[in-house]
Amino acid sequence: MHTKSLRSWLEYLRAQGEMVEIARPVELRYELAAVVKRLDGQKAVLFSQLVGHPGRVVSGVVGSRELIAQALGVRPAELSRRFARALEGPIPTRQVRPDQAPAKEVAVAGEIDLTALCPIPTHHRHDAGPYITAGLLIVRDPDTGKHNVAIHRLQVLGPNRLGILLLPRHTRQLFRRFEQRGEPLPCAIVIGVDPITLLASQATAAYGVDELEVAGALRGEPLPVVRCDTVDVEVPATAEFVLEGRLLPHTRAPEGPFGEFPRYYGARGEREVVEVVAATHRRDPIFHTILPAGREHLLLGAIPREAGIFDAVYRVVPGVQAVHLTPGGSGRFHCVVSIRKDEEGQGKLAALAALSTHPDLKHVVVVDEDIDAFDLESVEWALATRFQADQDLVAVSGSQASRLDPTSVRGVGAKLGFDCTIPLDADRSRFTPIDIPGYEAINLADYGLDR
Ligand code: MN
């Protein structure tokens, strides 16, 4: 099965012509990110030679909706529905013996030196240094036994120290409980996992939902996991790298700036610190890096959020058809929702429901079902021809917003909903799209043209 591990996925990508391998030595500082960016959304890239490091790096492994849909065995338009269903029925993990877990093939002896162990790139001009950007931070709530999995940006601060940005979500919630008792929070940082576990790590589910079990639900079978050597945490058994350590209580260090998903820098600040105490990896391991603001980054954030929006809109507008967090909106700020409108006012209601799902979501465009939410020219056409600002706009000021939106003020900003649905009582003749009989059947080859 091509989604069992990062390696089997890379083999699949290679066979599909979706991955290129670069054998020329590439610098970890800027050059690697520049090459990834040039191929963004087109190809995954495996760097097999690096200047000054014996390792290998891959990026862009889920660079398109089409590829993520292939990993999950659905059509791209079904992704949000598929993800929403997985959240409803998590499947417990399956423990494998350490001697059968590829992640345990090599145990690192002696002191940990992160940059010697892992080829960690520096991505953007003003980044504070090398960052691990595709590290799944796994912690376990000792009261419930459930894991939490999330990707946090991790800046290399020293040989075995990482600065970490903990947004006010689940990892921080658990860490605060440990810190109040003066205890470190045991954790594992896993780099190089299969595409489904990678996607599952971005689930926006409630606290207590184990993202490893969401990965099982997306796979349709339990995710094989193995217990870490020094911490009571389980990790995907096929992972390329496993760093074991702890989040230190009452310890802060400067972290940032760091080029973030909205294509601006997240600011420097005093942040929590992870100390790495042990590490294992596969033989000849492959380090995964996510280019910030690249398609891989945006899609990993967008698809799980689309599932949440789909659910929220469905509760009040059952005719919801599709949800699209657009790349121009950095996969977070702009959303298109298409609905089959049965009752007047559902366009605005759908916008309000969508806007309530996440502080980051800023502008929502609601269109009728004849508009393809993934075709942005069609969406703009709906905005141009089915929208009047004095009647069809919903504006909310003073809402919680993304701190990474540079126009927000201390995390507060405005939200807008654009109702681009045709009024149910409208004169339909005014909204009849032009069309030409026989257009679909035209085959240009019949006219002596080769396209
Ligand atoms: Mn969680």
Coordinates of C-alpha atoms and ligand atoms in Angstrom, one line a residue:
M1 CA 0.0 0.0 0.0
H2 CA 1.5 3.3 -1.0
T3 CA 0.5 5.2 2.1
K4 CA 2.1 2.9 4.7
S5 CA 5.2 5.1 5.1
L6 CA 6.9 8.2 3.8
R7 CA 9.1 5.8 1.7
S8 CA 6.3 3.9 0.1
W9 CA 4.6 7.3 -0.7
L10 CA 7.8 8.6 -2.3
E11 CA 8.0 5.4 -4.4
Y12 CA 4.4 6.0 -5.5
L13 CA 5.2 9.7 -6.3
R14 CA 8.3 8.7 -8.3
A15 CA 6.3 6.1 -10.3
Q16 CA 3.6 8.7 -11.1
G17 CA 6.2 11.2 -12.2
E18 CA 5.2 13.5 -9.3
M19 CA 8.7 13.6 -7.7
V20 CA 12.1 14.7 -8.9
E21 CA 15.4 13.7 -7.4
I22 CA 18.3 16.2 -7.3
A23 CA 21.7 14.7 -7.1
R24 CA 23.7 17.9 -7.3
P25 CA 24.9 19.0 -3.8
V26 CA 22.5 21.7 -2.4
E27 CA 23.1 24.1 0.4
L28 CA 20.7 23.7 3.4
R29 CA 20.7 27.5 3.9
Y30 CA 18.3 29.1 1.4
E31 CA 19.2 27.1 -1.7
L32 CA 17.2 24.1 -0.8
A33 CA 14.1 26.2 0.0
A34 CA 14.6 28.1 -3.2
V35 CA 14.5 24.9 -5.3
V36 CA 11.5 23.7 -3.4
K37 CA 9.7 27.0 -4.1
R38 CA 10.5 26.8 -7.8
L39 CA 8.7 23.4 -7.9
D40 CA 6.0 24.4 -5.5
G41 CA 2.7 22.7 -6.3
Q42 CA 4.2 20.9 -9.2
K43 CA 6.6 18.2 -7.9
A44 CA 7.9 16.7 -4.7
V45 CA 11.7 17.1 -4.5
L46 CA 14.2 14.6 -3.0
F47 CA 17.6 16.1 -2.3
S48 CA 20.1 13.2 -2.2
Q49 CA 23.2 15.3 -1.8
L50 CA 23.7 18.2 0.6
V51 CA 26.6 20.5 1.1
G52 CA 28.2 19.6 4.5
H53 CA 25.7 17.0 5.5
P54 CA 25.5 13.2 4.7
G55 CA 21.7 13.1 5.0
R56 CA 18.8 13.5 2.5
V57 CA 15.8 15.9 2.5
V58 CA 12.4 15.7 0.9
S59 CA 9.8 18.4 0.5
G60 CA 6.4 18.9 -1.2
V61 CA 5.2 15.4 -0.6
V62 CA 1.5 16.5 -0.5
G63 CA 1.8 19.4 -2.9
S64 CA -1.6 19.2 -4.5
R65 CA -5.2 18.4 -3.6
E66 CA -5.1 15.7 -6.2
L67 CA -2.3 13.9 -4.4
I68 CA -3.9 14.1 -1.0
A69 CA -7.1 12.7 -2.6
Q70 CA -5.1 9.9 -4.1
A71 CA -3.6 9.1 -0.7
L72 CA -7.1 8.9 0.8
G73 CA -8.7 7.1 -2.2
V74 CA -11.3 9.8 -2.9
R75 CA -12.0 12.5 -5.4
P76 CA -10.6 16.0 -4.5
A77 CA -14.0 17.4 -4.0
E78 CA -14.8 14.7 -1.4
L79 CA -11.8 15.5 0.8
S80 CA -13.6 17.6 3.4
R81 CA -16.4 15.1 3.7
R82 CA -14.0 12.2 4.1
F83 CA -12.0 14.1 6.7
A84 CA -15.1 15.1 8.7
R85 CA -16.2 11.4 8.7
A86 CA -12.8 10.3 10.1
L87 CA -13.2 12.7 13.0
E88 CA -16.4 11.0 13.9
G89 CA -14.9 7.5 14.1
P90 CA -11.3 7.4 15.3
I91 CA -9.6 3.9 15.1
P92 CA -7.2 3.0 18.0
T93 CA -3.6 2.4 17.1
R94 CA -1.8 -1.0 16.9
Q95 CA 1.4 -1.4 18.9
V96 CA 4.3 -3.2 17.1
R97 CA 7.4 -4.6 18.7
P98 CA 10.4 -2.3 18.7
D99 CA 12.4 -4.9 16.6
Q100 CA 9.7 -4.7 13.9
A101 CA 9.6 -0.9 13.8
P102 CA 11.7 0.7 11.1
A103 CA 11.8 3.9 13.2
K104 CA 14.0 2.0 15.7
E105 CA 16.5 0.7 13.2
V106 CA 19.3 3.0 14.5
A107 CA 19.5 4.3 18.0
V108 CA 21.7 7.4 18.3
A109 CA 24.4 6.9 20.9
G110 CA 25.8 9.5 23.2
E111 CA 25.0 13.2 23.3
I112 CA 22.4 14.6 20.8
D113 CA 23.6 17.0 18.2
L114 CA 20.5 18.0 16.2
T115 CA 22.2 19.6 13.2
A116 CA 24.6 16.7 12.9
L117 CA 21.8 14.2 13.1
C118 CA 19.3 16.0 10.9
P119 CA 19.8 18.1 7.8
I120 CA 17.8 21.1 9.0
P121 CA 17.3 23.8 6.4
T122 CA 17.0 27.6 6.8
H123 CA 14.2 28.7 4.6
H124 CA 13.6 32.4 4.5
R125 CA 15.9 35.5 4.6
H126 CA 15.0 36.8 8.1
D127 CA 14.5 33.4 9.7
A128 CA 16.4 33.2 13.0
G129 CA 18.1 30.1 11.9
P130 CA 17.5 26.4 10.9
Y131 CA 13.9 25.3 11.6
I132 CA 12.3 21.9 11.8
T133 CA 9.0 22.6 10.0
A134 CA 7.6 19.1 9.5
G135 CA 8.1 17.7 13.1
L136 CA 5.0 16.1 14.5
L137 CA 5.1 16.9 18.2
I138 CA 3.5 14.0 20.1
V139 CA 2.5 14.2 23.8
R140 CA 0.3 12.0 25.9
D141 CA -2.3 13.0 28.5
P142 CA -1.4 10.6 31.4
D143 CA -5.0 10.8 32.7
T144 CA -6.6 9.5 29.5
G145 CA -3.7 7.8 27.7
K146 CA -4.7 9.8 24.6
H147 CA -2.0 11.4 22.4
N148 CA -2.0 14.9 21.0
V149 CA -0.2 15.4 17.7
A150 CA 0.5 18.8 16.2
I151 CA 3.2 20.4 14.0
H152 CA 4.9 23.3 15.8
R153 CA 7.7 25.4 14.3
L154 CA 10.9 24.4 16.0
Q155 CA 14.0 26.6 16.0
V156 CA 17.4 25.0 16.7
L157 CA 18.7 26.9 19.7
G158 CA 21.6 24.5 20.7
P159 CA 22.9 21.0 20.1
N160 CA 19.9 19.4 21.9
R161 CA 17.6 22.4 22.4
L162 CA 14.7 23.6 20.3
G163 CA 12.6 26.8 20.7
I164 CA 8.9 26.0 20.1
L165 CA 5.9 28.2 19.3
L166 CA 2.9 26.9 21.3
L167 CA -0.3 28.5 20.2
P168 CA -3.2 28.4 22.6
R169 CA -4.2 24.9 21.7
H170 CA -3.9 21.3 22.9
T171 CA -0.2 20.9 23.3
R172 CA 0.0 24.1 25.4
Q173 CA -3.1 23.1 27.4
L174 CA -1.3 19.9 28.5
F175 CA 2.1 21.6 29.0
R176 CA 0.6 24.2 31.3
R177 CA -0.8 21.5 33.5
F178 CA 2.7 19.9 33.8
E179 CA 4.3 23.3 34.2
Q180 CA 2.1 24.3 37.1
R181 CA 3.4 21.2 39.0
G182 CA 6.9 22.1 38.0
E183 CA 7.3 19.0 35.8
P184 CA 8.6 18.7 32.3
L185 CA 6.1 17.4 29.6
P186 CA 7.6 14.3 27.9
C187 CA 7.3 14.5 24.1
A188 CA 8.5 13.0 20.9
I189 CA 9.2 14.9 17.7
V190 CA 8.6 12.7 14.6
I191 CA 9.9 13.7 11.2
G192 CA 9.1 11.8 8.0
V193 CA 5.7 10.1 8.2
D194 CA 3.2 8.8 5.7
P195 CA 1.0 11.4 4.0
I196 CA -2.2 10.3 5.9
T197 CA -0.6 10.7 9.4
L198 CA 0.8 14.0 8.3
L199 CA -2.7 15.2 7.3
A200 CA -4.3 13.7 10.5
S201 CA -1.8 15.7 12.6
Q202 CA -3.6 18.9 11.4
A203 CA -7.1 17.8 12.6
T204 CA -8.9 20.6 14.4
A205 CA -10.8 18.2 16.7
A206 CA -11.6 18.8 20.3
Y207 CA -9.0 18.2 23.0
G208 CA -8.8 14.5 23.9
V209 CA -9.2 13.3 20.3
D210 CA -6.0 11.3 19.5
E211 CA -4.8 12.4 16.1
L212 CA -3.0 9.0 15.7
E213 CA -6.5 7.5 15.9
V214 CA -7.8 10.0 13.3
A215 CA -5.0 8.7 11.1
G216 CA -6.3 5.2 11.6
A217 CA -9.8 6.3 10.6
L218 CA -8.5 8.0 7.5
R219 CA -6.5 4.8 6.6
G220 CA -9.4 2.5 7.4
E221 CA -7.2 0.4 9.7
P222 CA -5.1 1.0 12.9
L223 CA -1.9 3.0 12.5
P224 CA 1.1 0.8 13.6
V225 CA 2.9 2.6 16.5
V226 CA 5.9 1.8 18.6
R227 CA 6.7 3.0 22.1
C228 CA 9.6 5.5 22.6
D229 CA 12.6 4.3 24.6
T230 CA 12.8 7.2 27.2
V231 CA 9.3 8.7 27.2
D232 CA 5.8 7.2 27.5
V233 CA 4.7 8.2 24.1
E234 CA 3.9 6.2 21.0
V235 CA 5.0 7.2 17.5
P236 CA 4.3 6.0 14.0
A237 CA 6.4 2.8 13.6
T238 CA 7.6 3.7 10.1
A239 CA 8.8 7.2 10.9
E240 CA 12.2 8.4 9.5
F241 CA 13.3 10.2 12.7
V242 CA 12.1 10.1 16.3
L243 CA 13.5 12.7 18.7
E244 CA 12.6 12.0 22.3
G245 CA 12.6 14.7 24.9
R246 CA 10.6 17.1 27.1
L247 CA 9.2 20.5 27.2
L248 CA 10.9 22.2 30.1
P249 CA 8.9 23.9 32.8
H250 CA 9.5 27.6 33.6
T251 CA 12.1 27.9 30.8
R252 CA 11.8 30.4 28.0
A253 CA 14.2 31.5 25.3
P254 CA 14.0 33.9 22.3
E255 CA 12.5 32.2 19.2
G256 CA 11.9 33.8 15.8
P257 CA 11.5 35.6 13.5
F258 CA 10.2 32.9 11.2
G259 CA 8.6 33.2 7.7
E260 CA 5.1 32.0 8.2
F261 CA 2.0 30.8 6.2
P262 CA 0.7 34.3 5.3
R263 CA 4.0 35.1 3.6
Y264 CA 5.1 37.5 6.4
Y265 CA 7.4 36.8 9.4
G266 CA 6.1 35.7 12.7
A267 CA 7.8 37.9 15.4
R268 CA 10.6 37.0 17.7
G269 CA 9.4 36.3 21.3
E270 CA 10.2 34.4 24.5
R271 CA 9.0 30.9 23.8
E272 CA 9.0 27.4 25.4
V273 CA 12.0 25.1 25.0
V274 CA 12.2 21.4 24.1
E275 CA 15.2 19.5 25.3
V276 CA 16.0 16.4 23.2
V277 CA 17.5 13.5 25.2
A278 CA 17.5 10.5 22.8
A279 CA 16.8 9.8 19.1
T280 CA 16.2 6.9 16.8
H281 CA 15.9 6.8 13.0
R282 CA 15.6 4.5 10.0
R283 CA 18.7 3.4 8.2
D284 CA 19.7 6.1 5.7
P285 CA 16.9 8.4 6.9
I286 CA 15.0 11.0 4.9
F287 CA 14.4 14.3 6.6
H288 CA 11.1 16.0 5.6
T289 CA 10.9 19.8 5.5
I290 CA 7.8 21.8 4.7
L291 CA 8.4 25.1 2.9
P292 CA 6.4 27.6 4.9
A293 CA 3.6 29.2 2.8
G294 CA 4.2 26.6 0.1
R295 CA 1.3 24.5 -1.3
E296 CA 2.2 21.6 1.0
H297 CA 1.9 23.8 4.1
L298 CA -1.3 25.6 2.9
L299 CA -3.1 22.3 2.0
L300 CA -2.2 20.6 5.2
G301 CA -3.8 23.4 7.1
A302 CA -6.7 23.9 4.7
I303 CA -8.2 20.5 4.3
P304 CA -8.8 19.7 7.9
R305 CA -10.3 23.2 8.4
E306 CA -12.5 22.8 5.4
A307 CA -13.9 19.7 7.1
G308 CA -14.7 21.7 10.2
I309 CA -16.4 24.4 8.1
F310 CA -18.3 21.9 6.0
D311 CA -19.7 20.4 9.3
A312 CA -20.6 23.8 10.8
V313 CA -22.4 25.0 7.6
Y314 CA -24.1 21.6 7.2
R315 CA -25.8 22.0 10.6
V316 CA -27.7 25.0 9.4
V317 CA -27.6 24.7 5.6
P318 CA -27.9 21.0 4.7
G319 CA -27.5 21.9 1.0
V320 CA -23.8 22.7 1.5
Q321 CA -21.9 21.3 -1.5
A322 CA -18.2 22.2 -1.2
V323 CA -15.8 24.3 0.9
H324 CA -12.5 25.7 -0.4
L325 CA -9.9 27.6 1.7
T326 CA -8.1 29.3 -1.2
P327 CA -4.3 29.5 -1.7
G328 CA -4.4 33.3 -2.3
G329 CA -6.0 33.5 1.2
S330 CA -3.0 31.5 2.5
G331 CA -5.3 28.5 3.1
R332 CA -6.7 30.1 6.2
F333 CA -8.1 33.6 5.6
H334 CA -10.4 33.2 2.5
C335 CA -13.1 30.6 2.1
V336 CA -15.5 29.8 -0.7
V337 CA -18.7 27.8 0.3
S338 CA -21.0 26.5 -2.4
I339 CA -24.6 25.7 -1.4
R340 CA -27.8 24.5 -2.9
K341 CA -30.1 27.2 -1.5
D342 CA -33.6 26.0 -0.5
E343 CA -34.6 28.9 1.8
E344 CA -34.0 32.6 1.4
G345 CA -31.2 33.9 3.7
Q346 CA -29.2 30.7 3.6
G347 CA -26.3 32.5 1.8
K348 CA -25.8 34.8 4.8
L349 CA -26.4 32.0 7.3
A350 CA -23.8 29.8 5.6
A351 CA -21.3 32.7 5.8
L352 CA -22.0 33.3 9.5
A353 CA -21.6 29.6 10.3
A354 CA -18.3 29.4 8.4
L355 CA -16.9 32.5 10.0
S356 CA -17.6 31.1 13.4
T357 CA -15.4 28.1 13.0
H358 CA -11.9 29.6 13.3
P359 CA -10.4 33.0 14.4
D360 CA -8.2 33.0 11.3
L361 CA -11.1 32.9 8.8
K362 CA -11.6 36.4 7.6
H363 CA -13.6 36.6 4.3
V364 CA -16.2 34.0 3.2
V365 CA -17.8 34.0 -0.2
V366 CA -21.0 31.9 -0.6
V367 CA -22.0 30.9 -4.1
D368 CA -24.7 28.7 -5.6
E369 CA -24.1 25.1 -6.5
D370 CA -23.6 25.9 -10.2
I371 CA -20.3 27.7 -9.3
D372 CA -17.3 25.5 -8.8
A373 CA -15.8 26.6 -5.5
F374 CA -12.3 25.5 -6.7
D375 CA -12.5 27.6 -9.9
L376 CA -11.6 31.0 -8.7
E377 CA -12.5 32.8 -12.0
S378 CA -16.0 31.4 -11.6
V379 CA -16.1 32.5 -8.0
E380 CA -15.1 36.0 -9.1
W381 CA -17.8 36.0 -11.8
A382 CA -20.4 35.2 -9.1
L383 CA -19.1 38.1 -7.0
A384 CA -19.3 40.3 -10.0
T385 CA -22.8 39.4 -11.1
R386 CA -24.7 38.0 -8.1
F387 CA -23.7 40.4 -5.3
Q388 CA -24.7 43.9 -4.2
A389 CA -22.6 45.2 -1.4
D390 CA -25.4 47.2 0.4
Q391 CA -27.6 44.0 0.7
D392 CA -25.4 41.0 0.4
L393 CA -22.5 41.8 2.7
V394 CA -22.3 40.7 6.4
A395 CA -19.6 42.6 8.3
V396 CA -18.5 41.9 11.9
S397 CA -15.9 44.1 13.6
G398 CA -13.9 43.4 16.7
S399 CA -13.7 39.6 16.4
Q400 CA -10.8 37.5 17.5
A401 CA -8.5 37.2 14.4
S402 CA -5.2 35.8 13.3
R403 CA -2.2 37.4 15.0
L404 CA -0.3 36.6 11.8
D405 CA -2.6 38.9 9.7
P406 CA -0.5 42.1 9.8
T407 CA -3.7 44.2 9.7
S408 CA -5.1 42.6 12.9
V409 CA -4.6 44.6 16.1
R410 CA -3.5 42.5 19.1
G411 CA -5.3 39.5 17.6
V412 CA -8.5 41.4 16.8
G413 CA -10.0 42.1 13.4
A414 CA -13.0 42.3 11.1
K415 CA -14.8 39.5 9.3
L416 CA -16.8 39.7 6.1
G417 CA -19.3 37.4 4.5
F418 CA -20.2 37.9 0.8
D419 CA -23.6 36.3 -0.2
C420 CA -23.2 35.7 -3.9
T421 CA -26.3 33.5 -4.2
I422 CA -29.1 34.4 -6.5
P423 CA -32.3 35.5 -4.6
L424 CA -34.8 32.7 -4.8
D425 CA -37.5 35.2 -6.0
A426 CA -35.2 36.7 -8.7
D427 CA -36.3 37.0 -12.3
R428 CA -34.6 33.8 -13.5
S429 CA -34.3 35.1 -17.1
R430 CA -31.8 37.7 -15.9
F431 CA -29.6 35.0 -14.4
T432 CA -29.7 32.6 -17.3
P433 CA -26.0 31.9 -18.2
I434 CA -25.2 32.2 -21.9
D435 CA -24.6 28.9 -23.6
I436 CA -24.1 27.5 -27.1
P437 CA -25.9 24.3 -28.2
G438 CA -23.4 21.6 -29.3
Y439 CA -20.4 23.3 -27.5
E440 CA -19.6 20.2 -25.4
A441 CA -19.6 17.9 -28.4
I442 CA -17.2 19.9 -30.5
N443 CA -14.0 17.9 -31.3
L444 CA -11.4 20.3 -32.7
A445 CA -9.7 17.5 -34.6
D446 CA -12.8 17.3 -36.8
Y447 CA -11.9 20.8 -38.0
G448 CA -8.3 20.0 -38.8
L449 CA -7.0 21.3 -35.5
D450 CA -4.9 19.2 -33.3
R451 CA -6.2 20.5 -29.9
Ligands
MN1 MN -5.4 17.9 19.3

